[in-house]
Amino acid sequence: MTAYIIRRILYVLPILLGVNLLVFSLFFLVSTPDDMARQALGDKSQSPEQVQRWKEAHGYHYPLFYNAGQEGWKCLSETIFFRKSAAMFWGDFGLSDMTLEPIGKEIRSRIIPSLCLTVPIFLITIVTNIFVGLLLAGLRGSWADRIAQFGCVLLMSVSALLYIIAGQYLFARELQLVPVSGFLPGWAMAKFLFLPVLVGVFCSLGSGIRFYRTVFLEEINRDYVRTARAKGLSESRVLFLHVLKNAMIPILTNVPVQMLFLVMGNLLLENFFSIPGLGGFTINAIATQDFAIVRAMVFLGSVLYILGLLLSDLCYSLVDPRVRLG
Amino acid sequence: MLLEFFQSWAGRNTIVLLLLAGLLVLLLRLSRREYWRLAAREIIQSKLAVLSFVLLCLYALVAVLDSVGWRSPVRDADGVLCRSQPDGEIIYDQGLSVLDRLLTPLRTRQEKTYSAPLARVQFTSETQAVPGGASQRVRPPLRYPGTHLLGTDRIGVDVLYQSLKSIRTGMIIGLLTTLLAVPFAMFFGITAGYYGGFLDDCIQYLYTVMSSIPTVLFIAAFMIIFGQGLPQLCLAMGIASWTYLCRLLRAETLRLREAEFVQAAIVLGTPSWRIIFRHIIPNVLHLVLITAMLRFSSEVLAEAALTYLGIGVGADTMSWGAMINDARMELTRDPVIWWKLLAAFIFMLGLVLPANIFGDTVRDALDPKLRTQE
């Protein structure tokens, strides 16, 4: 078991390195530091001296991968790749291209609001989806099931933007139950987070319920279910105790995928509800063409996703003893 | 040079023609196989699926009509052709698509500003001088009263016209993304699954790395580097979405490689490219089709969200996302201006819902494994 965990953790490193290299080459091989400097300086001031000064102020004056002017270890460390990209491995996210503020500090202060939004959505979504999915699997073939299935397709076919706009209009403007947008730290955040969480849960309801329904249906035709029924167990006992336990494996595989969708949802939700989280930070960076922040956020997002996958794999091996042998 | 050709009307007409011809050839070839004929027969039995298909065809027709067009010579007020010099070349305009020409009344009937659906007077009031020096607020009559089925927007453009023009953008996003992603996914997935070994490890590493980057963040990075626009967005979404199909095809190819008919072909000495084209690809084609159909709707929905976030098609391309983005602040006005938002959502739903329903039916018909579960 320990060997499996260690092997699984070590496997993360080459993936992270690959992501880092990919992001670096996407940013630096397509638009060189000179291009970035010119873009940041605007049309007016583009003399070679000014470009050079901008690059030095932002730390882009090093060579890309190999610094021939330095000796020993510094050949590699005094390069853009090492200082701007590899440094993200030990949490050094560098400075913003536009404001020269440290990005790491900003991330640390924004991660709490983001988590306060994401974690409730994530938990409520999973519990609701599993419960309703199980219920529909129990009702399979009935009219209620058919209507619910069509409802799921309908929910999936509506843009998330509509849920947000309609939610804001209905709850905040017409009924005036919650504020339209904004954020306060501490317990006061609850009234600001109520609507975004509700909308966030609603967005993933359609596809989520459908997915879990299929998962449970796959289990419901197995032999052990027939045995359990033959022993005279009630249908709800069969569903909630036997089917649910055995469906844990596909559920756990799907969880990181759901987290991936939350990233997208978060960008929209944080933008609409003015929540000072990482999503809003990214959107601002896109609007101001701040390459350094976007680069840092892409890497951070990938790290979080890979960690999520790792976590789900480890849970997987705890739930299913067969995995450990493989 | 190549890009110029694609942006000219001649290029666009050629591409549409080639795509339609390709689709026809594919349909003809598939219709000769019993498996696909059976699936088609099953799809036809579902009324909902047929209805969805008709709706999808209507959308496709609008998109095609909006993609072909020509440039017309510019004429002056007397109807005489304008020339660059007295005996020089005829001057042509930017060109209009067939849809533009069909919708000329909608396109040209522009108001000054907002007007409600089928209204006879303008939505906002204006100050008008009354004889005697005073002034009063009135809602002036529209230039074309009662003709705007879905009203007009802030600059007086007909909302129905915008919604219809956005169909092409939505269809292109859904189709082009798939067209870009499928060859990649098929090439890498089948190669990895068939040859295995080191090649398989490399390709697996490649797609694991690619799929580790959250899609929206990858698109954000891509768009901030290459700028906003429809081709860039399709490319970014295509690159971001090939990994899923690749993984699926690799697993299926691994399974097929051990199948008896493939083993027999190997023993008979059939070259591997022939095995791939004859035995593997026909047997994974249904997976490609199912994935493409189910992806289509999510790509259309993603466009709206991405355009809203500022990493989409940009403001100069008409799209539902751009319409929603324009109209978002209008809900905070009093009285509320709802028609542009609603039109964008309804038109989007009209494409995505049939696509989802039809995609589901196709999946059930093509995938016997899923069929037995119901």
PDB file of C-alpha atoms in Angstrom, chain A residues 14-15 18-19 22-23 26-27 30 150 153-154 156-159 161-162 165 169 173 210 213-214 218 221 260 263-264 267-268 271-272 282-283 285-286 289-291 294 297-298 301-302 305-306, chain B residues 48 205 208-214 216-218 220-222 224-226 301-302 304-306 308-311 324 328 331-334 336 341 345 348-349 352-353 356-357 360 363 370 373-374:
ATOM      1  CA  PRO A  14       6.832  14.343 -14.555  1.00  0.00           C
ATOM      2  CA  ILE A  15       3.258  15.439 -15.292  1.00  0.00           C
ATOM      3  CA  GLY A  18       5.307  18.641 -18.537  1.00  0.00           C
ATOM      4  CA  VAL A  19       2.567  21.123 -17.684  1.00  0.00           C
ATOM      5  CA  LEU A  22       3.982  23.359 -22.005  1.00  0.00           C
ATOM      6  CA  VAL A  23       2.725  26.547 -20.392  1.00  0.00           C
ATOM      7  CA  LEU A  26       3.011  28.417 -25.132  1.00  0.00           C
ATOM      8  CA  PHE A  27       3.758  31.792 -23.597  1.00  0.00           C
ATOM      9  CA  VAL A  30       4.792  32.347 -29.386  1.00  0.00           C
ATOM     10  CA  PHE A 150     -36.099  15.039 -19.842  1.00  0.00           C
ATOM     11  CA  VAL A 153     -31.557  17.271 -20.620  1.00  0.00           C
ATOM     12  CA  LEU A 154     -33.385  20.570 -20.413  1.00  0.00           C
ATOM     13  CA  MET A 156     -28.094  20.736 -19.417  1.00  0.00           C
ATOM     14  CA  SER A 157     -29.219  22.655 -22.492  1.00  0.00           C
ATOM     15  CA  VAL A 158     -29.557  26.022 -20.802  1.00  0.00           C
ATOM     16  CA  SER A 159     -26.526  28.246 -20.572  1.00  0.00           C
ATOM     17  CA  LEU A 161     -25.269  32.476 -17.859  1.00  0.00           C
ATOM     18  CA  LEU A 162     -29.061  32.239 -17.789  1.00  0.00           C
ATOM     19  CA  ILE A 165     -28.732  36.235 -14.608  1.00  0.00           C
ATOM     20  CA  TYR A 169     -32.864  39.007 -11.115  1.00  0.00           C
ATOM     21  CA  ARG A 173     -33.699  42.299  -7.492  1.00  0.00           C
ATOM     22  CA  ARG A 210     -27.830  11.784 -15.439  1.00  0.00           C
ATOM     23  CA  ARG A 213     -28.273   7.489 -12.685  1.00  0.00           C
ATOM     24  CA  THR A 214     -26.335   5.618 -15.395  1.00  0.00           C
ATOM     25  CA  GLU A 218     -25.084  -0.346 -14.321  1.00  0.00           C
ATOM     26  CA  ASN A 221     -28.349  -5.407 -12.903  1.00  0.00           C
ATOM     27  CA  LEU A 260     -12.592  20.679 -13.273  1.00  0.00           C
ATOM     28  CA  VAL A 263     -13.026  26.027 -12.261  1.00  0.00           C
ATOM     29  CA  MET A 264     -15.066  27.243 -15.201  1.00  0.00           C
ATOM     30  CA  LEU A 267     -14.733  32.167 -13.172  1.00  0.00           C
ATOM     31  CA  LEU A 268     -18.282  33.046 -14.131  1.00  0.00           C
ATOM     32  CA  ASN A 271     -17.170  37.567 -11.966  1.00  0.00           C
ATOM     33  CA  PHE A 272     -20.936  38.008 -11.726  1.00  0.00           C
ATOM     34  CA  THR A 282      -7.790  35.549 -13.567  1.00  0.00           C
ATOM     35  CA  ILE A 283     -10.530  37.451 -15.386  1.00  0.00           C
ATOM     36  CA  ALA A 285      -5.604  39.559 -15.588  1.00  0.00           C
ATOM     37  CA  ILE A 286      -7.119  38.574 -18.947  1.00  0.00           C
ATOM     38  CA  GLN A 289      -3.388  41.399 -20.624  1.00  0.00           C
ATOM     39  CA  ASP A 290      -1.269  40.471 -17.606  1.00  0.00           C
ATOM     40  CA  PHE A 291       0.646  37.468 -18.923  1.00  0.00           C
ATOM     41  CA  VAL A 294      -2.445  34.143 -16.380  1.00  0.00           C
ATOM     42  CA  MET A 297      -3.042  30.749 -12.686  1.00  0.00           C
ATOM     43  CA  VAL A 298      -2.802  28.138 -15.449  1.00  0.00           C
ATOM     44  CA  GLY A 301      -5.069  25.349 -11.746  1.00  0.00           C
ATOM     45  CA  SER A 302      -3.228  22.364 -13.184  1.00  0.00           C
ATOM     46  CA  TYR A 305      -6.391  19.400 -10.659  1.00  0.00           C
ATOM     47  CA  ILE A 306      -3.490  16.952 -10.526  1.00  0.00           C
TER      48      ILE A 306
ATOM     49  CA  LEU B  48     -38.672  13.429 -30.493  1.00  0.00           C
ATOM     50  CA  TYR B 205       2.176  11.229 -21.230  1.00  0.00           C
ATOM     51  CA  THR B 208      -2.175  13.347 -19.462  1.00  0.00           C
ATOM     52  CA  VAL B 209      -0.204  16.596 -19.466  1.00  0.00           C
ATOM     53  CA  MET B 210      -2.676  18.251 -21.810  1.00  0.00           C
ATOM     54  CA  SER B 211      -5.736  17.176 -19.853  1.00  0.00           C
ATOM     55  CA  SER B 212      -4.151  18.291 -16.577  1.00  0.00           C
ATOM     56  CA  ILE B 213      -4.575  21.913 -17.600  1.00  0.00           C
ATOM     57  CA  PRO B 214      -8.141  23.010 -16.847  1.00  0.00           C
ATOM     58  CA  VAL B 216     -10.977  27.195 -19.445  1.00  0.00           C
ATOM     59  CA  LEU B 217      -7.547  28.244 -18.201  1.00  0.00           C
ATOM     60  CA  PHE B 218      -5.894  26.755 -21.279  1.00  0.00           C
ATOM     61  CA  ALA B 220      -7.690  31.797 -21.524  1.00  0.00           C
ATOM     62  CA  ALA B 221      -3.933  31.447 -22.019  1.00  0.00           C
ATOM     63  CA  PHE B 222      -4.386  30.656 -25.704  1.00  0.00           C
ATOM     64  CA  ILE B 224      -4.574  36.106 -24.458  1.00  0.00           C
ATOM     65  CA  ILE B 225      -1.591  35.092 -26.615  1.00  0.00           C
ATOM     66  CA  PHE B 226      -3.303  34.826 -30.010  1.00  0.00           C
ATOM     67  CA  LEU B 301     -22.723  26.638 -24.484  1.00  0.00           C
ATOM     68  CA  ALA B 302     -19.049  27.199 -23.696  1.00  0.00           C
ATOM     69  CA  ALA B 304     -21.350  32.030 -24.674  1.00  0.00           C
ATOM     70  CA  ALA B 305     -19.608  31.758 -21.320  1.00  0.00           C
ATOM     71  CA  LEU B 306     -16.153  32.343 -22.799  1.00  0.00           C
ATOM     72  CA  TYR B 308     -18.786  36.768 -21.697  1.00  0.00           C
ATOM     73  CA  LEU B 309     -15.461  36.281 -19.878  1.00  0.00           C
ATOM     74  CA  GLY B 310     -13.628  38.183 -22.614  1.00  0.00           C
ATOM     75  CA  ILE B 311     -11.836  35.157 -24.080  1.00  0.00           C
ATOM     76  CA  ILE B 324     -25.800  38.260 -23.753  1.00  0.00           C
ATOM     77  CA  ARG B 328     -26.543  42.046 -19.389  1.00  0.00           C
ATOM     78  CA  LEU B 331     -31.811  43.944 -16.813  1.00  0.00           C
ATOM     79  CA  THR B 332     -30.798  46.537 -14.225  1.00  0.00           C
ATOM     80  CA  ARG B 333     -32.739  49.253 -16.069  1.00  0.00           C
ATOM     81  CA  ASP B 334     -36.249  50.157 -15.111  1.00  0.00           C
ATOM     82  CA  VAL B 336     -36.471  46.059 -17.812  1.00  0.00           C
ATOM     83  CA  LEU B 341     -31.275  38.435 -23.541  1.00  0.00           C
ATOM     84  CA  PHE B 345     -31.102  32.273 -24.732  1.00  0.00           C
ATOM     85  CA  MET B 348     -29.245  28.961 -28.057  1.00  0.00           C
ATOM     86  CA  LEU B 349     -31.691  26.539 -26.420  1.00  0.00           C
ATOM     87  CA  VAL B 352     -28.525  22.877 -27.844  1.00  0.00           C
ATOM     88  CA  LEU B 353     -31.661  21.041 -26.722  1.00  0.00           C
ATOM     89  CA  ASN B 356     -28.666  16.894 -26.810  1.00  0.00           C
ATOM     90  CA  ILE B 357     -31.831  14.897 -27.524  1.00  0.00           C
ATOM     91  CA  ASP B 360     -28.717  10.794 -26.813  1.00  0.00           C
ATOM     92  CA  ARG B 363     -25.832   7.059 -28.684  1.00  0.00           C
ATOM     93  CA  LEU B 370     -25.854   0.975 -23.337  1.00  0.00           C
ATOM     94  CA  GLN B 373     -29.198  -1.386 -19.721  1.00  0.00           C
ATOM     95  CA  GLU B 374     -32.487   0.383 -20.157  1.00  0.00           C
TER      96      GLU B 374
END
